[in-house]
């Protein structure tokens, strides 16, 4: 289990500026980025044992984070 948060800037280090620009110029992307951040923080709190939950819920969150990350990647590759 990784206790390192998976921030978008860490996941897409070559697109940090583009992520920032999209957050400012595209409301849909901003919403997606906020959703990623929210899910990612919840996963990080679980992995750091700040919050407890079932393994099934933690896995569900990780799948959700991955789906959102894929959507972010689609924006970045457009």
Short mmCIF file of N, CA and C in Angstrom, two decimals:
data_model
loop_
_atom_site.label_atom_id
_atom_site.label_comp_id
_atom_site.label_asym_id
_atom_site.label_seq_id
_atom_site.Cartn_x
_atom_site.Cartn_y
_atom_site.Cartn_z
N UNK A 1 0.84 -1.18 0.00
CA UNK A 1 0.00 0.00 0.00
C UNK A 1 0.88 1.24 0.00
N UNK A 2 0.56 2.15 -0.89
CA UNK A 2 1.32 3.39 -0.99
C UNK A 2 0.68 4.47 -0.15
N UNK A 3 1.50 5.18 0.61
CA UNK A 3 0.99 6.29 1.41
C UNK A 3 1.28 7.62 0.73
N UNK A 4 1.66 7.57 -0.53
CA UNK A 4 1.98 8.77 -1.27
C UNK A 4 0.74 9.21 -2.04
N UNK A 5 0.33 10.46 -1.85
CA UNK A 5 -0.83 10.92 -2.62
C UNK A 5 -0.51 10.97 -4.11
N UNK A 6 -1.48 10.64 -4.92
CA UNK A 6 -1.30 10.61 -6.38
C UNK A 6 -1.91 11.88 -6.97
N UNK A 7 -1.30 13.01 -6.72
CA UNK A 7 -1.83 14.27 -7.23
C UNK A 7 -1.71 14.30 -8.75
N UNK A 8 -2.58 15.06 -9.40
CA UNK A 8 -2.55 15.13 -10.86
C UNK A 8 -1.20 15.61 -11.37
N UNK A 9 -0.59 16.54 -10.69
CA UNK A 9 0.73 17.04 -11.10
C UNK A 9 1.78 15.94 -11.04
N UNK A 10 1.63 15.00 -10.13
CA UNK A 10 2.56 13.87 -10.02
C UNK A 10 2.26 12.82 -11.09
N UNK A 11 0.98 12.65 -11.39
CA UNK A 11 0.56 11.66 -12.38
C UNK A 11 0.88 12.12 -13.81
N UNK A 12 0.83 13.42 -14.03
CA UNK A 12 1.08 13.99 -15.36
C UNK A 12 2.12 15.12 -15.24
N UNK A 13 3.36 14.78 -14.90
CA UNK A 13 4.37 15.82 -14.64
C UNK A 13 4.68 16.70 -15.86
N UNK A 14 4.47 16.20 -17.06
CA UNK A 14 4.76 16.99 -18.25
C UNK A 14 3.58 17.87 -18.67
N UNK A 15 2.49 17.79 -17.92
CA UNK A 15 1.28 18.53 -18.30
C UNK A 15 0.79 19.46 -17.19
N UNK A 16 1.64 19.79 -16.26
CA UNK A 16 1.24 20.61 -15.12
C UNK A 16 0.65 21.95 -15.59
N UNK A 17 1.30 22.59 -16.52
CA UNK A 17 0.82 23.89 -17.02
C UNK A 17 -0.52 23.73 -17.74
N UNK A 18 -0.64 22.68 -18.55
CA UNK A 18 -1.89 22.44 -19.27
C UNK A 18 -3.03 22.14 -18.31
N UNK A 19 -2.76 21.38 -17.26
CA UNK A 19 -3.78 21.09 -16.25
C UNK A 19 -4.27 22.41 -15.63
N UNK A 20 -3.33 23.26 -15.27
CA UNK A 20 -3.70 24.56 -14.69
C UNK A 20 -4.55 25.38 -15.65
N UNK A 21 -4.13 25.44 -16.90
CA UNK A 21 -4.87 26.21 -17.91
C UNK A 21 -6.28 25.65 -18.11
N UNK A 22 -6.39 24.33 -18.18
CA UNK A 22 -7.70 23.70 -18.36
C UNK A 22 -8.62 23.94 -17.17
N UNK A 23 -8.05 23.92 -15.96
CA UNK A 23 -8.87 24.19 -14.77
C UNK A 23 -9.47 25.59 -14.84
N UNK A 24 -8.72 26.52 -15.39
CA UNK A 24 -9.19 27.91 -15.47
C UNK A 24 -10.14 28.15 -16.64
N UNK A 25 -9.95 27.43 -17.74
CA UNK A 25 -10.68 27.73 -18.96
C UNK A 25 -11.82 26.76 -19.29
N UNK A 26 -11.86 25.61 -18.62
CA UNK A 26 -12.85 24.59 -18.97
C UNK A 26 -13.55 24.11 -17.69
N UNK A 27 -14.80 24.51 -17.53
CA UNK A 27 -15.55 24.18 -16.32
C UNK A 27 -15.70 22.67 -16.13
N UNK A 28 -15.89 21.93 -17.23
CA UNK A 28 -16.04 20.48 -17.11
C UNK A 28 -14.73 19.85 -16.62
N UNK A 29 -13.61 20.29 -17.18
CA UNK A 29 -12.32 19.76 -16.73
C UNK A 29 -12.09 20.11 -15.26
N UNK A 30 -12.43 21.33 -14.87
CA UNK A 30 -12.26 21.74 -13.47
C UNK A 30 -13.06 20.84 -12.54
N UNK A 31 -14.28 20.48 -12.96
CA UNK A 31 -15.11 19.59 -12.16
C UNK A 31 -14.47 18.20 -12.06
N UNK A 32 -13.94 17.72 -13.16
CA UNK A 32 -13.27 16.41 -13.17
C UNK A 32 -12.04 16.44 -12.26
N UNK A 33 -11.25 17.49 -12.37
CA UNK A 33 -10.04 17.62 -11.55
C UNK A 33 -10.41 17.68 -10.06
N UNK A 34 -11.47 18.41 -9.74
CA UNK A 34 -11.92 18.47 -8.34
C UNK A 34 -12.39 17.10 -7.85
N UNK A 35 -13.09 16.36 -8.70
CA UNK A 35 -13.54 15.02 -8.32
C UNK A 35 -12.35 14.11 -8.09
N UNK A 36 -11.34 14.20 -8.96
CA UNK A 36 -10.13 13.40 -8.79
C UNK A 36 -9.49 13.72 -7.45
N UNK A 37 -9.34 15.01 -7.17
CA UNK A 37 -8.70 15.45 -5.94
C UNK A 37 -9.46 14.92 -4.71
N UNK A 38 -10.78 14.99 -4.76
CA UNK A 38 -11.59 14.54 -3.64
C UNK A 38 -11.42 13.03 -3.40
N UNK A 39 -11.53 12.24 -4.46
CA UNK A 39 -11.38 10.78 -4.34
C UNK A 39 -9.96 10.43 -3.92
N UNK A 40 -8.99 11.11 -4.50
CA UNK A 40 -7.60 10.85 -4.19
C UNK A 40 -7.29 11.12 -2.71
N UNK A 41 -7.80 12.21 -2.20
CA UNK A 41 -7.58 12.54 -0.78
C UNK A 41 -8.22 11.50 0.13
N UNK A 42 -9.41 11.03 -0.24
CA UNK A 42 -10.06 10.01 0.58
C UNK A 42 -9.24 8.73 0.59
N UNK A 43 -8.73 8.33 -0.56
CA UNK A 43 -7.87 7.14 -0.63
C UNK A 43 -6.63 7.34 0.22
N UNK A 44 -6.03 8.51 0.13
CA UNK A 44 -4.81 8.79 0.91
C UNK A 44 -5.09 8.70 2.41
N UNK A 45 -6.23 9.24 2.86
CA UNK A 45 -6.58 9.16 4.29
C UNK A 45 -6.78 7.71 4.73
N UNK A 46 -7.36 6.89 3.86
CA UNK A 46 -7.55 5.48 4.17
C UNK A 46 -6.21 4.76 4.25
N UNK A 47 -5.36 5.01 3.26
CA UNK A 47 -4.05 4.34 3.24
C UNK A 47 -3.16 4.78 4.39
N UNK A 48 -3.31 6.02 4.81
CA UNK A 48 -2.52 6.53 5.93
C UNK A 48 -3.14 6.15 7.27
N UNK A 49 -4.24 5.39 7.22
CA UNK A 49 -4.96 4.90 8.39
C UNK A 49 -5.52 6.03 9.24
N UNK A 50 -5.83 7.16 8.60
CA UNK A 50 -6.51 8.27 9.28
C UNK A 50 -8.00 7.93 9.36
N UNK A 51 -8.49 7.28 8.31
CA UNK A 51 -9.87 6.80 8.27
C UNK A 51 -9.85 5.30 8.02
N UNK A 52 -10.89 4.64 8.48
CA UNK A 52 -10.99 3.20 8.24
C UNK A 52 -12.21 2.92 7.35
N UNK A 53 -12.10 1.86 6.59
CA UNK A 53 -13.19 1.45 5.71
C UNK A 53 -12.96 0.00 5.32
N UNK A 54 -13.89 -0.54 4.59
CA UNK A 54 -13.74 -1.92 4.12
C UNK A 54 -12.77 -1.94 2.93
N UNK A 55 -12.17 -3.09 2.71
CA UNK A 55 -11.28 -3.24 1.57
C UNK A 55 -12.04 -3.06 0.26
N UNK A 56 -13.28 -3.52 0.23
CA UNK A 56 -14.09 -3.41 -0.98
C UNK A 56 -14.33 -1.94 -1.33
N UNK A 57 -14.63 -1.11 -0.34
CA UNK A 57 -14.86 0.31 -0.59
C UNK A 57 -13.57 0.99 -1.04
N UNK A 58 -12.46 0.64 -0.42
CA UNK A 58 -11.17 1.22 -0.81
C UNK A 58 -10.85 0.87 -2.27
N UNK A 59 -11.11 -0.36 -2.66
CA UNK A 59 -10.88 -0.77 -4.05
C UNK A 59 -11.82 -0.04 -5.01
N UNK A 60 -13.05 0.16 -4.59
CA UNK A 60 -14.02 0.90 -5.40
C UNK A 60 -13.52 2.34 -5.63
N UNK A 61 -12.98 2.94 -4.58
CA UNK A 61 -12.44 4.30 -4.72
C UNK A 61 -11.25 4.33 -5.68
N UNK A 62 -10.40 3.32 -5.59
CA UNK A 62 -9.23 3.28 -6.48
C UNK A 62 -9.65 3.13 -7.94
N UNK A 63 -10.69 2.34 -8.17
CA UNK A 63 -11.21 2.19 -9.54
C UNK A 63 -11.81 3.51 -10.02
N UNK A 64 -12.50 4.20 -9.14
CA UNK A 64 -13.09 5.49 -9.49
C UNK A 64 -11.98 6.49 -9.82
N UNK A 65 -10.91 6.50 -9.00
CA UNK A 65 -9.79 7.41 -9.25
C UNK A 65 -9.16 7.11 -10.61
N UNK A 66 -9.01 5.85 -10.93
CA UNK A 66 -8.42 5.47 -12.20
C UNK A 66 -9.30 5.91 -13.37
N UNK A 67 -10.60 5.77 -13.23
CA UNK A 67 -11.52 6.19 -14.29
C UNK A 67 -11.44 7.71 -14.50
N UNK A 68 -11.38 8.45 -13.41
CA UNK A 68 -11.26 9.91 -13.51
C UNK A 68 -9.92 10.28 -14.13
N UNK A 69 -8.87 9.58 -13.73
CA UNK A 69 -7.54 9.83 -14.29
C UNK A 69 -7.54 9.59 -15.80
N UNK A 70 -8.22 8.55 -16.25
CA UNK A 70 -8.34 8.29 -17.69
C UNK A 70 -9.05 9.43 -18.40
N UNK A 71 -10.07 9.98 -17.75
CA UNK A 71 -10.79 11.11 -18.34
C UNK A 71 -9.90 12.35 -18.42
N UNK A 72 -9.11 12.56 -17.40
CA UNK A 72 -8.15 13.68 -17.40
C UNK A 72 -7.16 13.49 -18.55
N UNK A 73 -6.66 12.27 -18.69
CA UNK A 73 -5.69 11.97 -19.77
C UNK A 73 -6.30 12.25 -21.14
N UNK A 74 -7.58 11.96 -21.29
CA UNK A 74 -8.25 12.23 -22.57
C UNK A 74 -8.22 13.72 -22.87
N UNK A 75 -8.51 14.53 -21.86
CA UNK A 75 -8.44 15.99 -22.04
C UNK A 75 -7.03 16.43 -22.39
N UNK A 76 -6.05 15.88 -21.70
CA UNK A 76 -4.67 16.30 -21.91
C UNK A 76 -4.13 15.89 -23.27
N UNK A 77 -4.65 14.81 -23.80
CA UNK A 77 -4.19 14.31 -25.11
C UNK A 77 -4.97 14.90 -26.28
N UNK A 78 -6.01 15.67 -25.97
CA UNK A 78 -6.84 16.25 -27.05
C UNK A 78 -6.12 17.40 -27.74
#
